[in-house]
DNA sequence: CGTTGGCACTCGGTAGAATCGAGTGCCAAT
DNA sequence: ATTGGCACTCGATTCTACCGAGTGCCAACG
């Protein structure tokens, strides 16, 4: 069986004609959701050969794993690998004029807390693209504490509040075993503040080992802030347009399994974090590593602050999603977000 | 056309046999999702008449709007009104032993901030029932401010943080036009605190009309806290198991439209708030007032603190949902939540 | 030798006919 | 009033026939 190694080469390049044919199949399939036949491919301007030739090339493309046939005597549909080639050879498209305006207007008018901006951004993304969107906010592992205080909430309850340099607020309720006087709380609060200001969330703080109710209060407050991380890394995730998964797939089973993944925000975040270091990226079907997402593709654009990926925006659609549009949208929105956060960074100096 | 007014009476009671038949139809349809025929109804213990008699009663029940026929020569399925009668005449069921244990264990082990508890409660609810759950936390319109401060975040940015008596923290970012010194911020912060402590969020606070940067800072901080309500009434909504809507319905269209409503959390909250004053309640299909939810039923149990409904737990399923189970679960969980919050109230008082 | 038109073949999808049977409505008998 | 009997309805299922989109193969062509 000494065949040419055309099948094994993973970084395989296709000759111009195969590429044109693959491109035509993918494009049309994305448009129609139907298997694509040789004749319609041959009709494409970029191909320019007869259906018969297209057919023989298609056989090759199928052998090489770029196309598949739902059944004999049907047209071809792209495999994940076919989409992969398509995406890898996509020339950088640009966002439509109308969408650009929408994005600009959105970012000019949106205001308020970061969380609100991120949440509304996820809505924007999904309404622009008709796909489900995921927005992951910057983690504040590198933020430092700007202020810490303990607020008395009743005889045996107190709240520890820490304000971070990025504007986030962490809070922890303390249930106290014994009653603590208001004065003790105030005392502990100011000591805690002095102790923690400037510290970052991922470092330990040296505690003076003293005795007494106040010292104990400080100890417990510090522990609460540093040890109980509410969401992993304090990530903020916002998912927009989850109802759109029902548009993207034919069967309720697929819809259910995709929604099932989206529900596990931890999974979604780690998925995006894995991908986002690579820059603007597409992951297709099996590449995502989840059986439930085998019918999906995800476009991720990192939101970089000072060149470091801090957050990300993602679009989740069917593998036959409109990649050029999704890529352009994700890119544009991530840049706007980066610009906004970067601006704030700068302002803070 | 002087007929008996059996059709018009909205508060109509059915005679024992009709009631038994309706009950059998609803019960079986909930179980099988299929139209129910006269013979299987007649087989039911509680009915005890022949299929022929059942049929003639069914004709009456259909005329009165409790049942409908998908087509001639099919069995009957309940209408919304049929479900309504069923639910109204349901004897208060009790939660299964295993579920009771699960609920108790959950509330014994769950800890942390209210938000986290509520979120996990929504997950608990949906995993107990297989339905989508909605948990609405207590609004803090009646909470008072326990602490207020302004934290410097950079030359032209500051953060106003207010801690409420119920343990919630409100924050607002201020973008300042001019630079304010650290000392001014500290000054404003302590004045703000003195000014706001004890105030409730729904009242206006008298501001001394003084001049200068500090007074301006205080003015803007107060405005930020009182005027910009991030979510209506500061509601906290948690939706659990939204992927279960894909289990509940056959067609992607239905799934999409239901998810579409769930996405609009404002709508969901107002829906629950409308219902929850009435105590443990079921709303069925058209009663919900949303075209998109005509295939759904919602069970709502208010979470009362000191006898006043403060939050609510809800379960959303198909109209053929398991009402007894859903009711028992919602009730049990809402009581546990009330107990927990009530306990905290007491401890504070 | 690559390309192409021709052609037989495959097979999913659709339409129509036949059949089945669950379930009904009606009626006469009890 | 209740019931068994019975004709009838109509969706669902099965089967067949058939159409046609699309294929794979091959011989002919430049």
XYZ file of C-alpha atoms (C1' of nucleotides) in Angstrom:
758
model
C 0.000 0.000 0.000
C 2.677 2.518 -0.902
C 0.545 5.517 -1.587
C 1.484 9.098 -1.740
C 1.432 10.617 1.685
C -1.212 13.152 0.731
C -3.462 11.831 3.420
C -1.116 11.906 6.358
C 0.311 15.388 6.110
C -1.453 17.467 8.721
C -0.260 20.839 7.465
C -1.287 19.921 3.988
C -1.760 22.590 1.394
C -4.200 22.008 -1.410
C -3.533 22.999 -4.993
C -5.420 26.005 -6.246
C -8.209 24.048 -7.857
C -8.917 21.821 -4.882
C -8.841 24.874 -2.679
C -11.329 26.661 -4.897
C -13.614 23.657 -4.894
C -13.430 23.246 -1.136
C -14.082 26.914 -0.725
C -17.113 26.717 -2.983
C -18.513 23.738 -1.102
C -18.051 25.347 2.289
C -19.445 28.672 1.194
C -22.510 27.165 -0.354
C -23.100 24.764 2.490
C -22.900 27.592 4.998
C -25.464 29.396 2.918
C -27.907 26.610 2.224
C -27.270 24.036 4.949
C -27.628 21.425 2.224
C -25.136 18.976 0.745
C -23.437 20.580 -2.240
C -23.301 18.856 -5.615
C -20.625 18.974 -8.256
C -22.699 20.989 -10.691
C -23.287 23.947 -8.413
C -19.608 23.933 -7.506
C -18.689 23.915 -11.182
C -20.980 26.883 -11.678
C -18.870 28.872 -9.279
C -16.753 31.531 -10.956
C -13.552 30.597 -9.148
C -13.586 26.983 -10.196
C -14.073 27.012 -13.943
C -13.996 23.321 -14.724
C -16.698 20.865 -15.587
C -18.786 19.014 -13.023
C -17.018 15.807 -13.956
C -13.659 17.236 -13.023
C -15.112 18.654 -9.856
C -16.401 15.224 -8.997
C -13.044 13.552 -9.342
C -11.455 16.252 -7.227
C -14.186 15.816 -4.665
C -13.365 12.153 -4.388
C -9.811 13.163 -3.579
C -10.942 15.782 -1.075
C -13.117 13.207 0.586
C -10.265 10.716 0.733
C -8.124 13.403 2.335
C -10.764 14.118 4.924
C -12.001 17.551 3.910
C -15.409 16.522 2.701
C -17.890 13.829 3.471
C -20.985 12.410 1.925
C -24.116 11.963 4.018
C -24.878 9.003 1.753
C -24.094 7.836 -1.744
C -25.698 9.947 -4.418
C -25.845 12.983 -2.220
C -23.674 16.056 -2.473
C -20.750 16.718 -0.174
C -20.651 18.551 3.110
C -17.475 19.839 4.731
C -15.907 17.900 7.592
C -14.453 19.723 10.581
C -11.178 19.530 8.759
C -12.746 21.084 5.697
C -14.006 23.998 7.754
C -10.582 24.231 9.331
C -8.893 24.631 5.958
C -11.520 27.138 4.934
C -10.996 29.209 8.046
C -7.217 29.015 7.896
C -7.235 30.358 4.383
C -9.795 33.028 4.969
C -8.584 36.458 4.099
C -9.181 38.875 6.925
C -12.594 40.280 6.254
C -13.920 43.527 7.540
C -17.106 44.273 9.357
C -20.057 45.610 7.416
C -20.608 49.352 7.505
C -23.902 49.118 9.371
C -22.426 46.814 12.001
C -19.435 49.085 12.472
C -21.790 51.921 13.183
C -23.779 49.823 15.624
C -20.640 48.810 17.484
C -19.338 52.345 17.656
C -22.625 53.742 18.819
C -22.887 51.037 21.441
C -19.508 51.790 22.918
C -20.098 55.501 22.787
C -23.319 55.268 24.701
C -22.706 52.401 27.114
C -21.629 53.385 30.577
C -21.630 52.206 34.132
C -19.847 49.436 35.941
C -17.611 47.011 34.067
C -19.971 44.132 34.751
C -22.826 45.993 33.149
C -20.744 46.912 30.147
C -19.626 43.326 29.688
C -23.127 41.996 30.022
C -24.511 44.427 27.514
C -21.600 43.648 25.225
C -22.626 40.019 25.191
C -26.115 41.071 24.171
C -24.675 43.277 21.464
C -22.552 40.447 20.116
C -25.387 38.019 19.857
C -27.752 40.505 18.305
C -25.115 41.444 15.729
C -24.356 37.890 14.728
C -27.392 35.849 15.624
C -25.084 33.538 17.532
C -24.708 32.886 21.206
C -21.983 35.022 22.709
C -19.687 34.634 25.650
C -17.832 37.492 27.262
C -15.184 36.798 29.866
C -14.078 39.762 31.887
C -10.572 40.356 33.055
C -9.642 38.356 36.083
C -8.426 40.439 38.973
C -5.630 38.192 40.105
C -3.196 41.003 39.526
C -5.294 43.741 41.032
C -4.236 45.094 44.375
C -6.379 45.969 47.321
C -7.198 49.644 47.560
C -9.334 49.511 50.618
C -10.507 46.951 53.120
C -13.032 47.356 55.862
C -15.208 45.410 58.198
C -18.811 46.492 58.543
C -20.886 45.506 61.529
C -24.118 43.840 60.464
C -25.496 42.803 63.827
C -24.354 41.253 67.070
C -22.817 38.169 65.487
C -22.413 39.160 61.865
C -19.982 41.317 60.015
C -19.109 41.917 56.404
C -15.604 42.186 55.067
C -15.420 44.422 52.027
C -12.332 44.804 49.903
C -12.111 47.234 47.025
C -9.628 46.305 44.318
C -7.622 48.611 42.144
C -9.583 47.573 39.078
C -12.807 48.733 40.638
C -14.059 45.319 41.682
C -15.474 44.763 45.135
C -15.097 41.516 47.023
C -17.263 40.847 50.014
C -17.467 38.061 52.564
C -19.915 37.587 55.364
C -18.474 36.570 58.695
C -20.608 34.658 61.148
C -19.096 35.346 64.528
C -19.261 32.900 67.401
C -19.152 35.519 70.063
C -20.444 39.031 70.210
C -18.008 41.693 69.243
C -18.415 45.298 70.203
C -18.873 48.015 67.646
C -15.677 49.581 68.798
C -13.740 46.387 68.293
C -15.095 46.121 64.764
C -14.075 49.665 63.957
C -10.669 49.000 65.431
C -10.236 45.794 63.470
C -11.480 47.500 60.330
C -8.890 50.213 60.353
C -6.118 47.772 61.210
C -7.261 45.467 58.426
C -7.242 48.321 55.994
C -3.708 49.308 56.932
C -2.654 45.700 56.650
C -4.163 44.874 53.284
C -3.942 48.008 51.195
C -1.481 47.374 48.416
C -1.643 43.596 48.689
C -2.700 41.573 45.687
C -5.302 38.829 45.881
C -2.904 36.053 45.002
C -0.393 36.751 47.716
C -0.400 35.884 51.382
C -0.187 38.611 53.938
C 1.881 38.471 57.088
C -0.326 38.656 60.115
C 1.012 39.830 63.431
C 0.268 36.980 65.785
C -1.481 38.730 68.603
C -4.192 37.636 70.959
C -7.644 38.993 71.524
C -10.969 39.553 69.837
C -9.699 42.224 67.471
C -6.773 40.156 66.269
C -9.067 37.191 65.802
C -11.448 39.303 63.774
C -8.624 40.458 61.559
C -7.396 36.922 61.133
C -10.778 35.668 60.075
C -11.361 38.582 57.753
C -8.074 38.047 56.006
C -8.753 34.361 55.676
C -12.167 35.044 54.228
C -10.850 37.406 51.604
C -7.899 35.326 50.521
C -9.196 31.820 50.810
C -12.761 31.807 49.646
C -12.628 32.585 45.979
C -16.237 32.811 44.913
C -15.758 32.119 41.237
C -12.515 30.655 40.000
C -10.092 33.539 39.662
C -12.991 35.867 40.206
C -13.938 35.427 36.586
C -16.857 37.253 35.246
C -18.717 35.413 32.522
C -21.627 36.723 30.562
C -23.526 34.637 28.083
C -25.799 36.380 25.658
C -28.411 35.064 23.313
C -28.487 31.515 24.553
C -31.874 31.152 22.902
C -30.033 31.341 19.602
C -28.731 27.836 20.008
C -32.280 26.800 19.222
C -31.929 28.579 15.898
C -28.632 26.961 15.105
C -29.603 23.320 15.337
C -32.317 21.118 14.028
C -32.920 18.735 16.869
C -33.787 19.388 20.487
C -31.150 16.864 21.510
C -28.370 18.951 20.077
C -29.865 22.072 21.592
C -30.058 20.443 24.991
C -26.504 19.231 25.019
C -25.139 22.581 23.927
C -27.190 24.404 26.526
C -25.947 21.881 29.040
C -22.386 22.965 28.396
C -23.269 26.653 28.474
C -24.807 26.142 31.879
C -21.482 25.054 33.255
C -19.860 28.428 33.207
C -16.658 26.984 34.566
C -16.310 24.837 31.488
C -17.042 27.752 29.216
C -14.475 29.932 30.905
C -11.728 27.368 30.806
C -12.534 26.684 27.176
C -12.134 30.330 26.323
C -9.077 30.797 28.481
C -7.408 27.874 26.747
C -8.036 29.321 23.347
C -7.578 32.984 23.933
C -3.808 33.020 24.297
C -3.556 32.196 20.623
C -5.130 35.412 19.485
C -8.161 35.591 17.230
C -9.024 31.948 16.824
C -11.634 29.532 15.610
C -12.246 26.124 17.128
C -14.332 23.743 15.127
C -16.351 20.775 16.243
C -14.126 18.043 17.611
C -11.332 20.549 18.180
C -13.338 21.882 21.100
C -12.831 18.672 22.991
C -16.437 18.222 24.037
C -18.662 15.598 22.588
C -21.644 17.845 23.223
C -20.099 20.597 21.170
C -19.192 18.497 18.154
C -21.766 20.324 16.086
C -20.489 23.725 17.174
C -17.769 26.124 16.272
C -16.443 28.863 18.499
C -14.777 32.086 17.495
C -12.682 33.651 20.229
C -11.044 37.041 20.262
C -8.904 37.895 23.261
C -9.318 41.276 24.865
C -5.783 42.378 25.478
C -4.749 45.025 27.908
C -1.193 46.227 27.517
C -0.571 43.338 25.139
C -1.611 40.705 27.646
C -4.847 38.780 27.061
C -7.020 39.612 30.027
C -10.480 38.692 28.858
C -12.112 37.370 25.756
C -15.197 37.559 23.645
C -16.522 34.445 21.995
C -19.208 33.505 19.522
C -20.716 30.076 19.480
C -22.599 28.810 16.467
C -23.031 25.726 14.347
C -19.974 24.488 12.450
C -21.575 25.962 9.404
C -21.548 29.399 10.922
C -20.681 32.522 9.005
C -16.992 32.610 9.911
C -15.988 35.821 8.140
C -18.744 37.756 9.821
C -18.217 36.139 13.209
C -14.487 36.757 13.085
C -14.867 40.362 12.050
C -17.464 41.022 14.730
C -15.525 39.372 17.520
C -12.387 41.182 16.497
C -14.042 44.574 16.295
C -15.823 44.207 19.617
C -12.754 42.887 21.399
C -10.769 45.855 20.155
C -13.382 48.261 21.420
C -13.377 46.543 24.786
C -9.586 46.570 24.942
C -9.618 50.229 24.035
C -12.038 50.996 26.820
C -10.182 49.034 29.456
C -6.820 50.179 28.183
C -8.072 53.722 28.393
C -9.038 53.216 31.991
C -5.671 51.693 32.761
C -3.938 54.678 31.284
C -6.137 57.127 33.096
C -5.278 55.453 36.327
C -1.595 55.903 35.485
C -80.919 28.947 23.493
C -81.796 28.694 27.119
C -79.272 26.149 28.247
C -78.072 25.394 31.672
C -75.283 27.742 32.553
C -72.802 24.957 33.012
C -70.503 26.485 30.428
C -70.425 30.047 31.597
C -69.752 29.651 35.277
C -66.056 30.330 35.796
C -65.907 28.975 39.327
C -67.624 25.857 38.195
C -67.452 22.736 40.277
C -67.671 19.388 38.601
C -69.649 16.491 39.994
C -67.610 13.699 41.513
C -67.583 11.519 38.438
C -66.569 14.238 36.017
C -63.898 15.273 38.438
C -62.589 11.735 38.670
C -62.520 11.430 34.910
C -60.764 14.737 34.436
C -58.302 13.758 37.103
C -57.591 10.470 35.382
C -57.090 12.132 32.018
C -54.728 14.745 33.416
C -52.762 12.244 35.443
C -52.308 9.875 32.568
C -51.518 12.577 30.073
C -48.864 13.990 32.378
C -47.416 10.533 32.566
C -47.528 9.505 28.937
C -47.720 12.775 27.007
C -50.270 11.030 24.822
C -53.966 11.702 24.267
C -55.973 9.633 26.722
C -58.786 7.385 25.595
C -61.986 6.460 27.332
C -60.976 2.874 28.005
C -57.854 3.686 30.006
C -59.832 6.241 31.974
C -62.491 3.669 32.716
C -59.763 1.337 33.902
C -58.876 3.831 36.587
C -59.921 2.768 40.070
C -61.522 6.086 40.981
C -63.854 6.167 38.003
C -65.603 2.808 38.037
C -67.901 3.190 35.066
C -67.747 1.810 31.571
C -65.834 3.405 28.707
C -69.125 4.363 27.072
C -70.155 6.390 30.072
C -66.737 7.931 30.250
C -67.082 8.926 26.623
C -70.327 10.738 27.131
C -68.881 12.541 30.130
C -65.859 13.433 28.091
C -68.036 15.053 25.488
C -69.465 17.194 28.267
C -66.041 18.007 29.649
C -64.917 19.021 26.192
C -67.968 21.215 25.730
C -67.193 22.867 29.055
C -63.637 23.541 28.006
C -61.687 21.149 30.231
C -60.594 18.748 27.543
C -59.809 18.898 23.885
C -59.289 16.478 21.077
C -56.254 16.777 18.816
C -58.439 15.299 16.104
C -61.498 13.106 15.786
C -60.873 9.544 16.809
C -58.051 10.495 19.109
C -58.150 10.534 22.885
C -58.513 13.698 24.911
C -55.862 15.989 26.278
C -56.446 18.551 29.014
C -56.840 22.190 28.129
C -55.247 24.894 30.261
C -58.563 25.039 32.045
C -58.458 21.306 32.623
C -55.049 21.611 34.230
C -56.323 24.525 36.237
C -59.137 22.449 37.707
C -56.730 19.628 38.380
C -54.328 21.894 40.202
C -57.036 23.678 42.168
C -58.330 20.373 43.463
C -54.987 18.866 44.208
C -54.593 17.765 47.752
C -51.439 19.135 49.254
C -48.847 16.523 48.534
C -45.650 16.017 50.387
C -42.144 15.719 49.129
C -40.613 12.296 48.677
C -38.363 11.036 51.420
C -35.243 11.020 49.273
C -35.872 14.564 48.066
C -36.483 15.775 51.607
C -33.118 14.401 52.580
C -31.456 16.046 49.594
C -33.003 19.391 50.447
C -32.036 19.177 54.096
C -28.506 18.137 53.315
C -28.191 20.914 50.816
C -29.241 23.589 53.263
C -27.103 22.142 55.994
C -23.997 22.228 53.869
C -24.459 25.305 51.740
C -22.757 28.404 52.995
C -21.328 31.699 51.841
C -22.873 34.825 50.442
C -26.597 35.055 49.791
C -26.034 35.290 46.063
C -24.133 32.041 46.078
C -26.758 30.318 48.164
C -29.510 31.495 45.856
C -27.632 30.454 42.762
C -26.944 27.011 44.125
C -30.547 26.770 45.236
C -31.639 27.284 41.664
C -29.389 24.426 40.628
C -30.784 22.267 43.402
C -34.337 22.993 42.320
C -33.778 22.082 38.735
C -31.874 18.938 39.543
C -34.615 17.852 41.934
C -37.416 18.400 39.487
C -35.872 18.235 36.043
C -37.480 21.577 35.346
C -35.990 24.966 34.811
C -35.904 26.936 38.018
C -35.984 30.596 38.847
C -34.918 32.020 42.170
C -35.556 35.662 42.943
C -33.698 37.037 45.922
C -35.103 39.555 48.329
C -34.993 43.089 47.027
C -33.201 45.472 49.316
C -35.532 48.387 48.979
C -36.071 48.289 52.712
C -32.483 47.722 53.713
C -30.631 50.599 55.260
C -27.119 51.728 54.608
C -24.641 50.475 57.185
C -21.547 51.998 55.737
C -20.603 54.213 52.844
C -17.184 55.153 51.615
C -15.372 56.557 48.670
C -12.252 54.779 47.508
C -9.678 56.505 45.392
C -8.917 54.524 42.243
C -6.601 56.931 40.486
C -6.305 60.610 39.689
C -9.726 60.935 38.069
C -11.557 57.863 39.268
C -13.169 56.904 42.510
C -15.486 54.186 43.674
C -18.448 54.719 45.944
C -19.184 51.644 48.031
C -22.264 51.292 50.194
C -22.841 48.338 52.458
C -26.478 47.583 53.213
C -27.927 46.098 56.366
C -28.855 42.909 54.528
C -25.251 42.309 53.591
C -25.501 43.529 50.024
C -22.880 45.836 48.611
C -23.658 48.508 46.073
C -20.860 50.130 44.139
C -20.647 52.927 41.601
C -17.675 54.168 39.692
C -17.234 57.914 39.509
C -15.350 59.463 36.639
C -14.131 62.782 37.898
C -13.610 65.772 35.648
C -10.891 67.251 37.751
C -8.247 65.742 39.927
C -9.121 65.367 43.550
C -6.529 64.940 46.248
C -6.323 61.814 48.333
C -7.049 63.876 51.389
C -10.198 65.317 49.861
C -11.380 61.816 49.043
C -10.803 60.629 52.574
C -12.578 63.682 53.893
C -15.537 63.199 51.571
C -15.625 59.518 52.417
C -16.037 60.022 56.134
C -18.577 62.786 55.646
C -20.513 60.596 53.214
C -20.503 57.783 55.691
C -21.853 59.988 58.459
C -24.481 61.300 56.100
C -25.755 58.036 54.707
C -25.553 55.528 57.526
C -29.068 54.607 58.517
C -30.653 55.841 55.314
C -32.631 53.429 53.199
C -32.154 53.131 49.465
C -35.586 54.398 48.592
C -35.396 57.634 50.464
C -33.785 60.928 49.572
C -31.096 62.325 51.826
C -30.774 65.980 52.730
C -27.505 67.331 51.479
C -25.952 70.402 53.048
C -25.504 72.821 50.179
C -21.909 73.753 50.515
C -19.291 74.682 47.961
C -16.005 73.080 47.058
C -14.489 69.896 45.742
C -15.354 67.811 48.773
C -18.996 68.833 48.784
C -19.182 68.192 45.047
C -17.711 64.749 45.528
C -20.289 63.957 48.179
C -23.065 65.212 46.001
C -22.013 63.064 43.082
C -21.516 60.016 45.270
C -24.964 60.340 46.764
C -26.497 60.804 43.363
C -24.708 57.736 42.061
C -25.916 55.542 44.873
C -29.505 56.671 44.875
C -30.194 57.284 41.240
C -28.482 54.605 39.268
C -30.256 51.434 40.120
C -28.333 48.713 38.339
C -31.066 46.130 38.187
C -34.646 47.096 38.852
C -35.103 47.102 42.605
C -31.705 45.519 42.901
C -33.311 42.202 42.186
C -31.201 39.152 42.110
C -32.388 36.519 39.673
C -30.898 33.110 39.217
C -32.044 30.728 36.550
C -31.043 27.119 36.851
C -31.269 24.269 34.410
C -32.248 26.264 31.375
C -31.103 23.330 29.262
C -34.087 21.446 30.641
C -36.448 23.421 28.462
C -35.027 21.316 25.656
C -36.257 18.241 27.504
C -39.687 19.660 28.058
C -40.683 20.408 24.496
C -40.671 18.591 21.228
C -39.859 21.304 18.769
C -36.951 23.681 18.611
C -39.372 26.519 17.949
C -40.992 26.121 21.324
C -37.614 25.781 22.974
C -36.390 28.941 21.341
C -39.340 31.029 22.318
C -39.211 29.874 25.926
C -35.493 30.517 26.137
C -36.147 33.899 24.604
C -38.344 34.808 27.546
C -35.912 33.410 30.087
C -33.220 35.613 28.610
C -35.192 38.671 29.528
C -34.662 38.482 33.217
C -36.731 41.585 33.775
C -39.740 39.811 32.351
C -39.102 36.758 34.468
C -38.800 38.804 37.633
C -41.943 40.790 37.042
C -43.784 37.600 36.226
C -42.739 36.057 39.506
C -43.340 39.218 41.486
C -46.850 39.427 40.099
C -47.642 35.915 41.125
C -45.840 35.565 44.385
C -48.110 37.706 46.511
C -50.754 35.044 46.196
C -48.781 32.421 48.003
C -47.941 29.029 46.569
C -49.368 29.303 43.098
C -49.495 27.697 39.700
C -49.908 29.597 36.460
C -50.810 27.602 33.426
C -50.293 28.335 29.768
C -52.341 31.314 28.693
C -52.650 32.463 32.296
C -49.029 33.525 32.124
C -49.874 36.225 29.651
C -47.101 35.456 27.219
C -47.711 33.913 23.856
C -44.263 32.343 24.007
C -45.101 30.627 27.259
C -48.438 29.169 26.186
C -46.967 25.673 26.371
C -45.550 26.265 29.850
C -46.700 26.173 33.407
C -44.995 27.911 36.285
C -45.089 26.995 39.944
C -44.185 29.833 42.264
C -43.591 29.710 45.987
C -42.919 32.992 47.740
C -40.089 33.144 50.209
C -41.568 35.061 53.087
C -39.581 36.820 55.721
C -41.605 37.927 58.728
C -44.749 37.057 56.806
C -43.939 39.380 53.934
C -43.055 37.856 50.564
C -39.528 38.997 49.879
C -38.335 36.607 47.218
C -39.636 33.625 45.370
C -38.680 30.320 43.894
C -40.241 29.191 40.666
C -40.298 26.118 38.511
C -41.003 26.303 34.822
C -42.044 23.239 32.897
C -44.446 22.139 30.218
C -48.169 22.431 31.005
C -48.076 18.689 31.485
C -45.565 19.018 34.280
C -45.695 16.987 37.436
C -47.615 19.500 39.532
C -47.700 17.654 42.841
C -43.955 17.139 42.805
C -43.200 20.635 41.570
C -45.470 22.190 44.189
C -44.023 20.139 47.008
C -40.473 20.880 45.956
C -41.013 24.612 45.527
C -42.786 24.782 48.852
C -40.130 22.852 50.718
C -37.252 24.818 49.255
C -38.953 28.159 49.797
C -39.516 27.268 53.431
C -35.892 26.352 53.881
C -34.841 29.613 52.287
C -37.274 31.582 54.442
C -35.963 29.799 57.477
C -32.429 30.685 56.599
C -33.150 34.324 55.898
C -35.555 34.612 58.780
C -32.878 33.178 61.024
C -30.472 35.792 59.861
C -33.031 38.489 60.459
C -33.587 37.352 63.975
C -29.931 37.066 64.704
C -29.455 40.595 63.548
C -32.457 42.000 65.467
C -2.704 12.988 -19.807
C -5.797 15.953 -17.891
C -10.451 17.163 -19.024
C -14.953 16.355 -20.435
C -19.526 14.622 -21.937
C -22.169 10.582 -21.648
C -24.396 7.158 -19.059
C -25.836 3.715 -15.916
C -26.561 3.442 -11.207
C -27.675 4.635 -6.292
C -30.534 6.012 -2.959
C -33.039 9.472 -0.253
C -37.370 11.816 -0.581
C -42.041 12.118 -1.975
C -46.507 10.613 -3.266
C -50.157 7.409 -3.284
C -52.551 3.223 -1.877
C -53.555 -0.071 1.427
C -53.986 -1.334 5.966
C -54.296 -1.110 10.893
C -56.220 0.113 15.024
C -57.133 3.230 18.729
C -60.776 5.697 19.800
C -65.009 7.871 18.943
C -70.238 8.783 18.566
C -74.520 6.771 18.436
C -78.096 3.646 19.648
C -80.759 0.099 21.373
C -81.133 -2.885 25.256
C -81.035 -3.319 30.146
C -78.883 6.502 33.663
C -75.729 2.984 32.180
C -73.818 -0.114 29.138
C -72.406 -3.247 25.324
C -72.405 -3.290 20.522
C -71.150 -1.387 16.254
C -70.172 1.444 12.382
C -67.191 5.013 11.435
C -63.167 8.264 11.427
C -58.735 9.360 10.795
C -53.881 9.484 12.121
C -50.066 6.464 11.857
C -47.660 2.877 9.555
C -46.245 0.232 5.816
C -45.393 -0.657 1.112
C -44.684 0.426 -3.523
C -43.563 3.091 -7.230
C -41.141 6.672 -8.905
C -38.579 10.767 -9.477
C -34.387 13.080 -9.705
C -30.239 14.902 -7.774
C -25.972 13.426 -7.740
C -22.564 10.062 -8.169
C -18.764 6.927 -10.228
C -16.996 5.209 -14.237
C -15.422 5.317 -18.888
C -14.497 6.351 -23.420
C -13.468 10.163 -26.337
C -11.275 14.415 -27.115
C -7.740 18.110 -27.513
